[in-house]
PDB file of C-alpha atoms in Angstrom:
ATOM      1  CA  UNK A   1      27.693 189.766 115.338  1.00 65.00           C
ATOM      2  CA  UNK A   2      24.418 189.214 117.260  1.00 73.00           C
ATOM      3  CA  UNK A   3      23.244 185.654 116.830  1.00 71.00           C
ATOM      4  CA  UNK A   4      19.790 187.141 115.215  1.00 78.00           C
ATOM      5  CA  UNK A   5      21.981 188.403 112.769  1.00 82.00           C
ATOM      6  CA  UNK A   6      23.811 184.794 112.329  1.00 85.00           C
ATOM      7  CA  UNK A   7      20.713 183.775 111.940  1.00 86.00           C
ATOM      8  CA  UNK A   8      19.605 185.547 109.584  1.00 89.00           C
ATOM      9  CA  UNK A   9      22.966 185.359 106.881  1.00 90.00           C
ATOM     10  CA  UNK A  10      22.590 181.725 107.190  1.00 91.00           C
ATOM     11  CA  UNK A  11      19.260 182.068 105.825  1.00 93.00           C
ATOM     12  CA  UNK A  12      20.013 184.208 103.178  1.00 93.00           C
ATOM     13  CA  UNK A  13      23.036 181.469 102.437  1.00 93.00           C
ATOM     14  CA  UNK A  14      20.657 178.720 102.860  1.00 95.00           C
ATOM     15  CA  UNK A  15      17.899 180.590 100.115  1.00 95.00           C
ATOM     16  CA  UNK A  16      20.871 180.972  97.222  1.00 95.00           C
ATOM     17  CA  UNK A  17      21.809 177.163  97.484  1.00 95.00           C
ATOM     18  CA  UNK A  18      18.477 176.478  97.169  1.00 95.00           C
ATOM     19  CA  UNK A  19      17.850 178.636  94.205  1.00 96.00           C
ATOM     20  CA  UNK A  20      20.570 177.643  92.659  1.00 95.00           C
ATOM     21  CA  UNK A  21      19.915 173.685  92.996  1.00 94.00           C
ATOM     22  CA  UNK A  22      16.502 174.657  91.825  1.00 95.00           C
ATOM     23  CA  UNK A  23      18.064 175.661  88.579  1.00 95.00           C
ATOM     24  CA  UNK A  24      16.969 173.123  85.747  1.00 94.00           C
ATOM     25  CA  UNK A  25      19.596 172.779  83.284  1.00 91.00           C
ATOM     26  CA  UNK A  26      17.706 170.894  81.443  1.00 89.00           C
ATOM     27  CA  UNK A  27      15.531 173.841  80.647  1.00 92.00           C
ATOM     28  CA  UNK A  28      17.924 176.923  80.572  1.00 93.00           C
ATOM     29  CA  UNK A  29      20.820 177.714  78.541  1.00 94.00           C
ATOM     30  CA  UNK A  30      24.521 178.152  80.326  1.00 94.00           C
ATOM     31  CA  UNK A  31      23.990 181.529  79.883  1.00 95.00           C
ATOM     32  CA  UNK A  32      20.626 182.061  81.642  1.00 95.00           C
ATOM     33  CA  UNK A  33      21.564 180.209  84.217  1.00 96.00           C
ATOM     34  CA  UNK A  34      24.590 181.833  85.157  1.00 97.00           C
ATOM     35  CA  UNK A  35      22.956 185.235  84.909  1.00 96.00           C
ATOM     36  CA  UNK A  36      20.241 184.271  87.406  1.00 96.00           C
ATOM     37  CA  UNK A  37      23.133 183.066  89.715  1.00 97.00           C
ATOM     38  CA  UNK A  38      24.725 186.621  89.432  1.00 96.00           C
ATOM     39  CA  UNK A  39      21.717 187.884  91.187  1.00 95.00           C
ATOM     40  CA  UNK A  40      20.892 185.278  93.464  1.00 96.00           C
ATOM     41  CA  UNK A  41      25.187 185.327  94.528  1.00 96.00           C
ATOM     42  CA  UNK A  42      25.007 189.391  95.786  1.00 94.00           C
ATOM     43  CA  UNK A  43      21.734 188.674  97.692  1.00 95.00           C
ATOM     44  CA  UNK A  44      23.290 186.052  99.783  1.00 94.00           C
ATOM     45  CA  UNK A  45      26.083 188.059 101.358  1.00 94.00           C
ATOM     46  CA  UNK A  46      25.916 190.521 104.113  1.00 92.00           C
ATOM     47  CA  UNK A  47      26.129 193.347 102.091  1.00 90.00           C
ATOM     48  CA  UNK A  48      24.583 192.817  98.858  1.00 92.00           C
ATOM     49  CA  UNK A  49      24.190 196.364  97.829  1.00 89.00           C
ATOM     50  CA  UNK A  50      27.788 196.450  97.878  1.00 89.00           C
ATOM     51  CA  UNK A  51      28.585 193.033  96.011  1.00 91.00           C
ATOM     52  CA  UNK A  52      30.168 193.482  92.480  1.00 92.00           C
ATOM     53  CA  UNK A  53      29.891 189.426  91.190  1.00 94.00           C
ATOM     54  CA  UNK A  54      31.643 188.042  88.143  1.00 94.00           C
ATOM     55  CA  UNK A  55      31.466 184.683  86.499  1.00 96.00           C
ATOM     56  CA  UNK A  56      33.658 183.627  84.231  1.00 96.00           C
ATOM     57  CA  UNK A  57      32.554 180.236  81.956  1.00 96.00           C
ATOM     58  CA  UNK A  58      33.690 179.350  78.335  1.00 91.00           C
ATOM     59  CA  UNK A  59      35.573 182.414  77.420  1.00 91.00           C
ATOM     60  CA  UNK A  60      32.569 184.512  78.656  1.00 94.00           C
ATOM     61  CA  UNK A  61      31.596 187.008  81.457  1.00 95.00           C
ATOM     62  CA  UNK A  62      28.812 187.188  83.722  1.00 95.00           C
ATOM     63  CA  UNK A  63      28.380 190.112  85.666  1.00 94.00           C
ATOM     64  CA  UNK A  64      25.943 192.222  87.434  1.00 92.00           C
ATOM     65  CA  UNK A  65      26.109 196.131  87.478  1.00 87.00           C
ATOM     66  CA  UNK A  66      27.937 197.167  89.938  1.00 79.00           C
ATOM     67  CA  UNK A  67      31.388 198.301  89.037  1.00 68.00           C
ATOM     68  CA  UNK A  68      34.683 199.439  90.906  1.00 63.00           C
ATOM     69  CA  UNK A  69      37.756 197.937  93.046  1.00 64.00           C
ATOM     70  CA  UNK A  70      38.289 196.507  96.631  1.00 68.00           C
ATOM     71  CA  UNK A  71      40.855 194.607  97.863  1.00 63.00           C
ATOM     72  CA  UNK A  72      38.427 192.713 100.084  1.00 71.00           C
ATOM     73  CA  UNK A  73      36.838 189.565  97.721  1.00 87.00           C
ATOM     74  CA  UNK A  74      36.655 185.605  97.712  1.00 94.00           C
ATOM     75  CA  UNK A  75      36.397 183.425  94.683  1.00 94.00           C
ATOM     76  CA  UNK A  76      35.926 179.868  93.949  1.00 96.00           C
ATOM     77  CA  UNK A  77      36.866 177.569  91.045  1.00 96.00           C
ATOM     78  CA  UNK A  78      35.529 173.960  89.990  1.00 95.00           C
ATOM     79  CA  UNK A  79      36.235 171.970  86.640  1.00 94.00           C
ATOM     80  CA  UNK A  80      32.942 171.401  84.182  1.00 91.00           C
ATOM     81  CA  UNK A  81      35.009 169.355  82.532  1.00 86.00           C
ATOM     82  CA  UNK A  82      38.532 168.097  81.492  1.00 81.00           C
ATOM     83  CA  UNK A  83      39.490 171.197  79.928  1.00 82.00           C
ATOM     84  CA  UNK A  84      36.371 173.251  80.819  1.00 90.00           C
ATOM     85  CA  UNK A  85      35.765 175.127  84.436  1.00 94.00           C
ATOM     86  CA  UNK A  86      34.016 177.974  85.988  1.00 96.00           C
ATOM     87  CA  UNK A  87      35.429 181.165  88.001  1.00 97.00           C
ATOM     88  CA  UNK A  88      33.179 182.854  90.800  1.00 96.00           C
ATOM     89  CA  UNK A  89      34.498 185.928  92.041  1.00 94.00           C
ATOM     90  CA  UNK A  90      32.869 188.315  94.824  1.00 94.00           C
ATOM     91  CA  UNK A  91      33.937 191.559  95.322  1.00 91.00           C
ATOM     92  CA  UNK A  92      32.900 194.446  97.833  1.00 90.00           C
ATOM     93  CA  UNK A  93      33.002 197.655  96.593  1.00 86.00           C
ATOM     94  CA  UNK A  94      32.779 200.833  98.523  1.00 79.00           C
ATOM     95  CA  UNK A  95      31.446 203.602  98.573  1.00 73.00           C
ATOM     96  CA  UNK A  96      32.195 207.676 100.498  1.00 67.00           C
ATOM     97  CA  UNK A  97      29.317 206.255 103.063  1.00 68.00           C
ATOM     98  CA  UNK A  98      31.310 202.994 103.752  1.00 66.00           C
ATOM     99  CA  UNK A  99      35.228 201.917 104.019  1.00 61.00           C
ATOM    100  CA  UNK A 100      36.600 199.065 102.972  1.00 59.00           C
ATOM    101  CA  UNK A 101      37.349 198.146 106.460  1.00 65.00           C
ATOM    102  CA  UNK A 102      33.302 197.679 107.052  1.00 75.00           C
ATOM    103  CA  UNK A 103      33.295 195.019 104.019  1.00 84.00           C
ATOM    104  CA  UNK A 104      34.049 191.860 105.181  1.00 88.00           C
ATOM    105  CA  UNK A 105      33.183 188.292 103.578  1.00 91.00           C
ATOM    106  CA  UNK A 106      32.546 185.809 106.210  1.00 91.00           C
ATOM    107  CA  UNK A 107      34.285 182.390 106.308  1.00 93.00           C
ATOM    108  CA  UNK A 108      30.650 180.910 105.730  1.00 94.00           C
ATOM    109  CA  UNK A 109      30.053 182.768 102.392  1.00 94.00           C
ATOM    110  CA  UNK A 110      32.943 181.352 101.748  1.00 95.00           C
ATOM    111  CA  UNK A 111      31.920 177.572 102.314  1.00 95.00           C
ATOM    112  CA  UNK A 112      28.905 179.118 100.328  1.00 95.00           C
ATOM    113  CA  UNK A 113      30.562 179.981  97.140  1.00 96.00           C
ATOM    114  CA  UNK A 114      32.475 176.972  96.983  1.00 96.00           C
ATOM    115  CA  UNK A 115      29.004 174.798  97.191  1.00 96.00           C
ATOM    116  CA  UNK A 116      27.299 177.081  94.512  1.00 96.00           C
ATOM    117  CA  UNK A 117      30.756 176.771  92.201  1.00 96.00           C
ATOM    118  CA  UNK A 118      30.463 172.593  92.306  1.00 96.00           C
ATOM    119  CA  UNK A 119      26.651 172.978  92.051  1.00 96.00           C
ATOM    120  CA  UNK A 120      26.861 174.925  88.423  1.00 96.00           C
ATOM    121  CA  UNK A 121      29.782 173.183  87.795  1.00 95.00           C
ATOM    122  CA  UNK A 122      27.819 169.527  87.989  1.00 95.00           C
ATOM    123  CA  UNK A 123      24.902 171.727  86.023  1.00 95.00           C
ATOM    124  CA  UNK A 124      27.380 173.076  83.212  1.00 95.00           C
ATOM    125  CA  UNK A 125      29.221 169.588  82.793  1.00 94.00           C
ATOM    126  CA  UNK A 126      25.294 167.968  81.972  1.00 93.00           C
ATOM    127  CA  UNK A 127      24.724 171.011  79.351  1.00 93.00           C
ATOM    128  CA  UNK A 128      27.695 170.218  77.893  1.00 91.00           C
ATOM    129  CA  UNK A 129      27.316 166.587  77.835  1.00 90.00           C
ATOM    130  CA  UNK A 130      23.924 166.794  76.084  1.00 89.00           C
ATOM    131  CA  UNK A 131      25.503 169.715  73.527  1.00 87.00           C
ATOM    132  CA  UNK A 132      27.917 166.856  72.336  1.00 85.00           C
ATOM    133  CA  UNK A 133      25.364 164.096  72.260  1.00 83.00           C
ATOM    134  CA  UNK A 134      23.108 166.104  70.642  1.00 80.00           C
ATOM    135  CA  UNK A 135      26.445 166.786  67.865  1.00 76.00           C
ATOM    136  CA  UNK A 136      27.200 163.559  67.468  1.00 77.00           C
ATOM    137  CA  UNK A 137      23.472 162.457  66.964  1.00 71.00           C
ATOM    138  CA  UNK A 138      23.150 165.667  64.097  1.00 66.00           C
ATOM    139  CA  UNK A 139      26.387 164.214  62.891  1.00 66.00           C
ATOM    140  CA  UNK A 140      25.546 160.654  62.393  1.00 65.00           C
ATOM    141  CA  UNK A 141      21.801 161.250  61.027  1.00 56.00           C
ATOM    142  CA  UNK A 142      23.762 163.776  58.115  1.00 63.00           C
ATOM    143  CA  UNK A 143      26.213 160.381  57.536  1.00 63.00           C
ATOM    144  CA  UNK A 144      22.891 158.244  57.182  1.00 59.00           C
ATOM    145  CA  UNK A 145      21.429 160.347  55.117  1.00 56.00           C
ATOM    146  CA  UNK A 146      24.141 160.878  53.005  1.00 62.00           C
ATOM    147  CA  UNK A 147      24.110 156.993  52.992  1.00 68.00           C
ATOM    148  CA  UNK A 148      20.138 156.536  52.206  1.00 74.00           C
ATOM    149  CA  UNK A 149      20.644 154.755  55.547  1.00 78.00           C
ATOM    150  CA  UNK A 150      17.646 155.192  58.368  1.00 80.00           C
ATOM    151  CA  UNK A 151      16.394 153.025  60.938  1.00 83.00           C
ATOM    152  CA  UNK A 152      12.913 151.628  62.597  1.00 85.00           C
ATOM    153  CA  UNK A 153      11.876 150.043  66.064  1.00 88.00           C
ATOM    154  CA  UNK A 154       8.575 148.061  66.320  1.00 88.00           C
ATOM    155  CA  UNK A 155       7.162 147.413  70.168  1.00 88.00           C
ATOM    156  CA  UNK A 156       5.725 144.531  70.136  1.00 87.00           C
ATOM    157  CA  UNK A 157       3.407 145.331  73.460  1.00 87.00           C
ATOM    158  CA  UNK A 158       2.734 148.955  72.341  1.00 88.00           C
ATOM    159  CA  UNK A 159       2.006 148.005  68.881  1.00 89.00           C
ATOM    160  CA  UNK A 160       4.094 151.141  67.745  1.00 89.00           C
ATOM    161  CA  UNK A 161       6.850 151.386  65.004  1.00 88.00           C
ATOM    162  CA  UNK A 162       9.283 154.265  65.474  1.00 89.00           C
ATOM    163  CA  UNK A 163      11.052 155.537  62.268  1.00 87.00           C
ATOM    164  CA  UNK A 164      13.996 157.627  62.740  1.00 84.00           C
ATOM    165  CA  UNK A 165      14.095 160.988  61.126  1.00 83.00           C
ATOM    166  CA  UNK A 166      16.690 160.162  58.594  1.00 81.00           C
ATOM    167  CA  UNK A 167      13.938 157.591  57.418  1.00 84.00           C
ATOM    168  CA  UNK A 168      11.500 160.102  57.244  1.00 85.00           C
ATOM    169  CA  UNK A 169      12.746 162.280  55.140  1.00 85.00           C
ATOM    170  CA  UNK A 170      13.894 158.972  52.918  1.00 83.00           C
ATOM    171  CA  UNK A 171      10.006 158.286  52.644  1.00 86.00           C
ATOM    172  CA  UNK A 172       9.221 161.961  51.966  1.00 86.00           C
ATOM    173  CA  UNK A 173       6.311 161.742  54.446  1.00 82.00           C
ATOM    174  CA  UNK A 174       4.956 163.906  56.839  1.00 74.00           C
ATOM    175  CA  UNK A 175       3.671 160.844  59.020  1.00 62.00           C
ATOM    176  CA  UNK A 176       5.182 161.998  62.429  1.00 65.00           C
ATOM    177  CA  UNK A 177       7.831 159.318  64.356  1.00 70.00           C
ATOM    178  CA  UNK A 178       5.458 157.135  65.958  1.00 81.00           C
ATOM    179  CA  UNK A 179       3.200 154.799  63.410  1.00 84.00           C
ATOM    180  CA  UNK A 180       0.816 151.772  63.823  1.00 87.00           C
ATOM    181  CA  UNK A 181       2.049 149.028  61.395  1.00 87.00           C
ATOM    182  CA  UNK A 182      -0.680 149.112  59.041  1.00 89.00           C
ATOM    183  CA  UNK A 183       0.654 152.529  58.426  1.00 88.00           C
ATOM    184  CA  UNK A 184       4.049 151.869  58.147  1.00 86.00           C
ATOM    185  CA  UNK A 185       3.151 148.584  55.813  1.00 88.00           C
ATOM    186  CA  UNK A 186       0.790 150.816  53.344  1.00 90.00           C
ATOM    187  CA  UNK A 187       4.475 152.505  52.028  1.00 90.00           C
ATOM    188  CA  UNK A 188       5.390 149.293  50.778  1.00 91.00           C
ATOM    189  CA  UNK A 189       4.112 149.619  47.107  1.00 89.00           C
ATOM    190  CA  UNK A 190       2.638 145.943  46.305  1.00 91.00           C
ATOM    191  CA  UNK A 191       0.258 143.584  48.315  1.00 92.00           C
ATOM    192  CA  UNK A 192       2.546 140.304  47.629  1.00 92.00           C
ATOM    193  CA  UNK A 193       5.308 142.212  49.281  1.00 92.00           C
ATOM    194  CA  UNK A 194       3.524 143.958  52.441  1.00 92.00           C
ATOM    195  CA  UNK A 195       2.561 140.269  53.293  1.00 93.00           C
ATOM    196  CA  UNK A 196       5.997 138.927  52.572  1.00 92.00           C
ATOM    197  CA  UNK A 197       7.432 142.392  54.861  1.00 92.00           C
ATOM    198  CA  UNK A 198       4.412 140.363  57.828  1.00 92.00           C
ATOM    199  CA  UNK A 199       5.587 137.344  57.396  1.00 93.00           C
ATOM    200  CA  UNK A 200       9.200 138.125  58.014  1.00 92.00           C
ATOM    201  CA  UNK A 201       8.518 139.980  60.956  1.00 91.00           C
ATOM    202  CA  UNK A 202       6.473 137.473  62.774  1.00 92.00           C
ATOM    203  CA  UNK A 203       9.139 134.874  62.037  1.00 92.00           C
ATOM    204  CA  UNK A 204      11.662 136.727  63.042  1.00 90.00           C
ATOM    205  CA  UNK A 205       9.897 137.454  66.456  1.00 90.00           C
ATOM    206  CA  UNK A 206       8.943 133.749  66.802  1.00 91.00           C
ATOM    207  CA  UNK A 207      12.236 131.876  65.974  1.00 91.00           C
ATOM    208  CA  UNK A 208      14.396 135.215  67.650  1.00 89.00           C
ATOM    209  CA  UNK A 209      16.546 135.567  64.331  1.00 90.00           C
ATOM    210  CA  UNK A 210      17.015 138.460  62.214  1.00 90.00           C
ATOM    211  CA  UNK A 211      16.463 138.611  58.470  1.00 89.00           C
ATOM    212  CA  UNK A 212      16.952 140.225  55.718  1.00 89.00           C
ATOM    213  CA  UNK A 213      14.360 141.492  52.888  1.00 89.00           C
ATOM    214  CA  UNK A 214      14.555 144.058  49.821  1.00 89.00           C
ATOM    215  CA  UNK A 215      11.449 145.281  47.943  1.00 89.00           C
ATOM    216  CA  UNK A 216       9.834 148.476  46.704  1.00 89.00           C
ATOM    217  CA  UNK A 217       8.259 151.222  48.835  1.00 89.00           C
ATOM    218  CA  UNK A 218       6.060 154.165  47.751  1.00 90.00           C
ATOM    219  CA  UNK A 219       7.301 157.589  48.812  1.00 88.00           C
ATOM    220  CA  UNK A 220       4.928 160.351  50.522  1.00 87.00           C
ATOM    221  CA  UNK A 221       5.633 162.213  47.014  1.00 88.00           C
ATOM    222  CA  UNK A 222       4.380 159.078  45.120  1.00 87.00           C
ATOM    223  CA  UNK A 223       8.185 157.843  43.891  1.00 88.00           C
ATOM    224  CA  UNK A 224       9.324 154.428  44.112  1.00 88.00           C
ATOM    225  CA  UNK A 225      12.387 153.165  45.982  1.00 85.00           C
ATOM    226  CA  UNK A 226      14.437 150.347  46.315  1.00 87.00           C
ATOM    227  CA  UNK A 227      14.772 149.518  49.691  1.00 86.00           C
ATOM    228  CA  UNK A 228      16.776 146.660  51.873  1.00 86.00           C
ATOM    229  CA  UNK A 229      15.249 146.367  55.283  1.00 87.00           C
ATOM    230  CA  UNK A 230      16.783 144.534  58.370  1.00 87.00           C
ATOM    231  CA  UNK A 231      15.441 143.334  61.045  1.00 88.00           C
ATOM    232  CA  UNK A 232      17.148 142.150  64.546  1.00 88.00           C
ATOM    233  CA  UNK A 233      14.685 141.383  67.370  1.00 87.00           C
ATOM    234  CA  UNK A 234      15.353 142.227  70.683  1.00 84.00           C
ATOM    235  CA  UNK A 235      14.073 140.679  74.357  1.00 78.00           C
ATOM    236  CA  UNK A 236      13.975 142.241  77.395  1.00 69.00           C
TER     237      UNK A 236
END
């Protein structure tokens, strides 16, 4: 092979790990992103016209269309996670112009396929990471709810309270996460008590204790609730 042509399949090599380290699996689904890497897998090779790619992830196929059999292919396989991996499997197929002898990988697509197979393999293991956080998170805001139980953060040098959305929908108010603390002290129903709900708070902020009120809050719907509020302060 002339060295222009070296050249120019390590470029083409080069291109698909970038595009597929460009891939932001924050943004795309598993399945998005292993269609784009299909396409950007058979126009890395020599002969991409000829390049049948499959993926295989989570009981699923990825494919482009190209269909048909060779004996000449390379694949590559890396764990997502513990029980979880990812198959990548190139395949030249030929065709009455050109013979299977003609279609050969090189021992650098190769190295290639194995980079791009730990690359989506990191990128799957982070989508499925956040899929169970984000489970676990669903699951414990249904228990809290369930349990009339929701929670709040006040920042002291923001002057913001954060209400968690179980507490939301306890308060029946559209009010979005993020409140000053005038609004989040007009739900509590009486005057005495807003002042009491003050009081605590700067204590608890000057003497670094935690404490422990109940009283009565107005709901977005106008009902009135029984609440117990506690409060732990927190340095950093």
């Amino acid at each position: 092979m002339p060295d222009s042509k070296k050249l120019e399949e390590r470029v083409k090599e080069l291109t698909c790990l970038y595009r597929i380290s460009s891939l932001d699996e924050k943004e795309l689904s598993a399945g998005d992103m292993l269609d784009k890497s299909v396409n950007y897998l058979a126009d890395a090779v020599q002969f991409p016209n000829h390049c049948f790619v499959e993926i295989w992830y989570a009981g699923k196929e990825y494919k482009n269309d190209l269909s048909g059999f060779s004996s000449t292919n390379i694949h590559s396989v890396a764990f997502t996670s513990k029980t979880q991996q990812i198959k990548i499997s190139l395949q030249y197929v030929a065709d009455r112009k050109t013979s299977d002898n003609n279609l050969v990988f090189l021992k650098e697509e190769q190295a290639m396929l194995d980079a791009v197979c730990k690359q989506l393999a990191s990128k799957l293991n982070w989508i499925e990471a956040k899929k169970q956080l984000d489970l676990q998170r669903l699951t414990q805001n249904r228990s809290y709810l369930n349990a009339n139980i929701g929670s709040w953060e006040f920042d002291v040098e923001k002057n913001r309270v954060h209400l968690s959305e179980v507490l939301i929908t306890l308060l029946e108010t559209e009010e979005g996460l993020e409140l000053s603390p005038d609004e989040l002290i007009k739900f509590i129903a009486t005057e005495k008590e807003r002042k009491r709900f003050v009081e605590e708070v700067k204590e608890a902020i000057n003497s670094k204790e935690s404490f422990n009120i109940e009283l009565i809050a107005n709901t977005g719907t106008g009902k009135k609730v029984w609440m117990k509020i506690v409060g732990e302060p927190r340095f950093e």
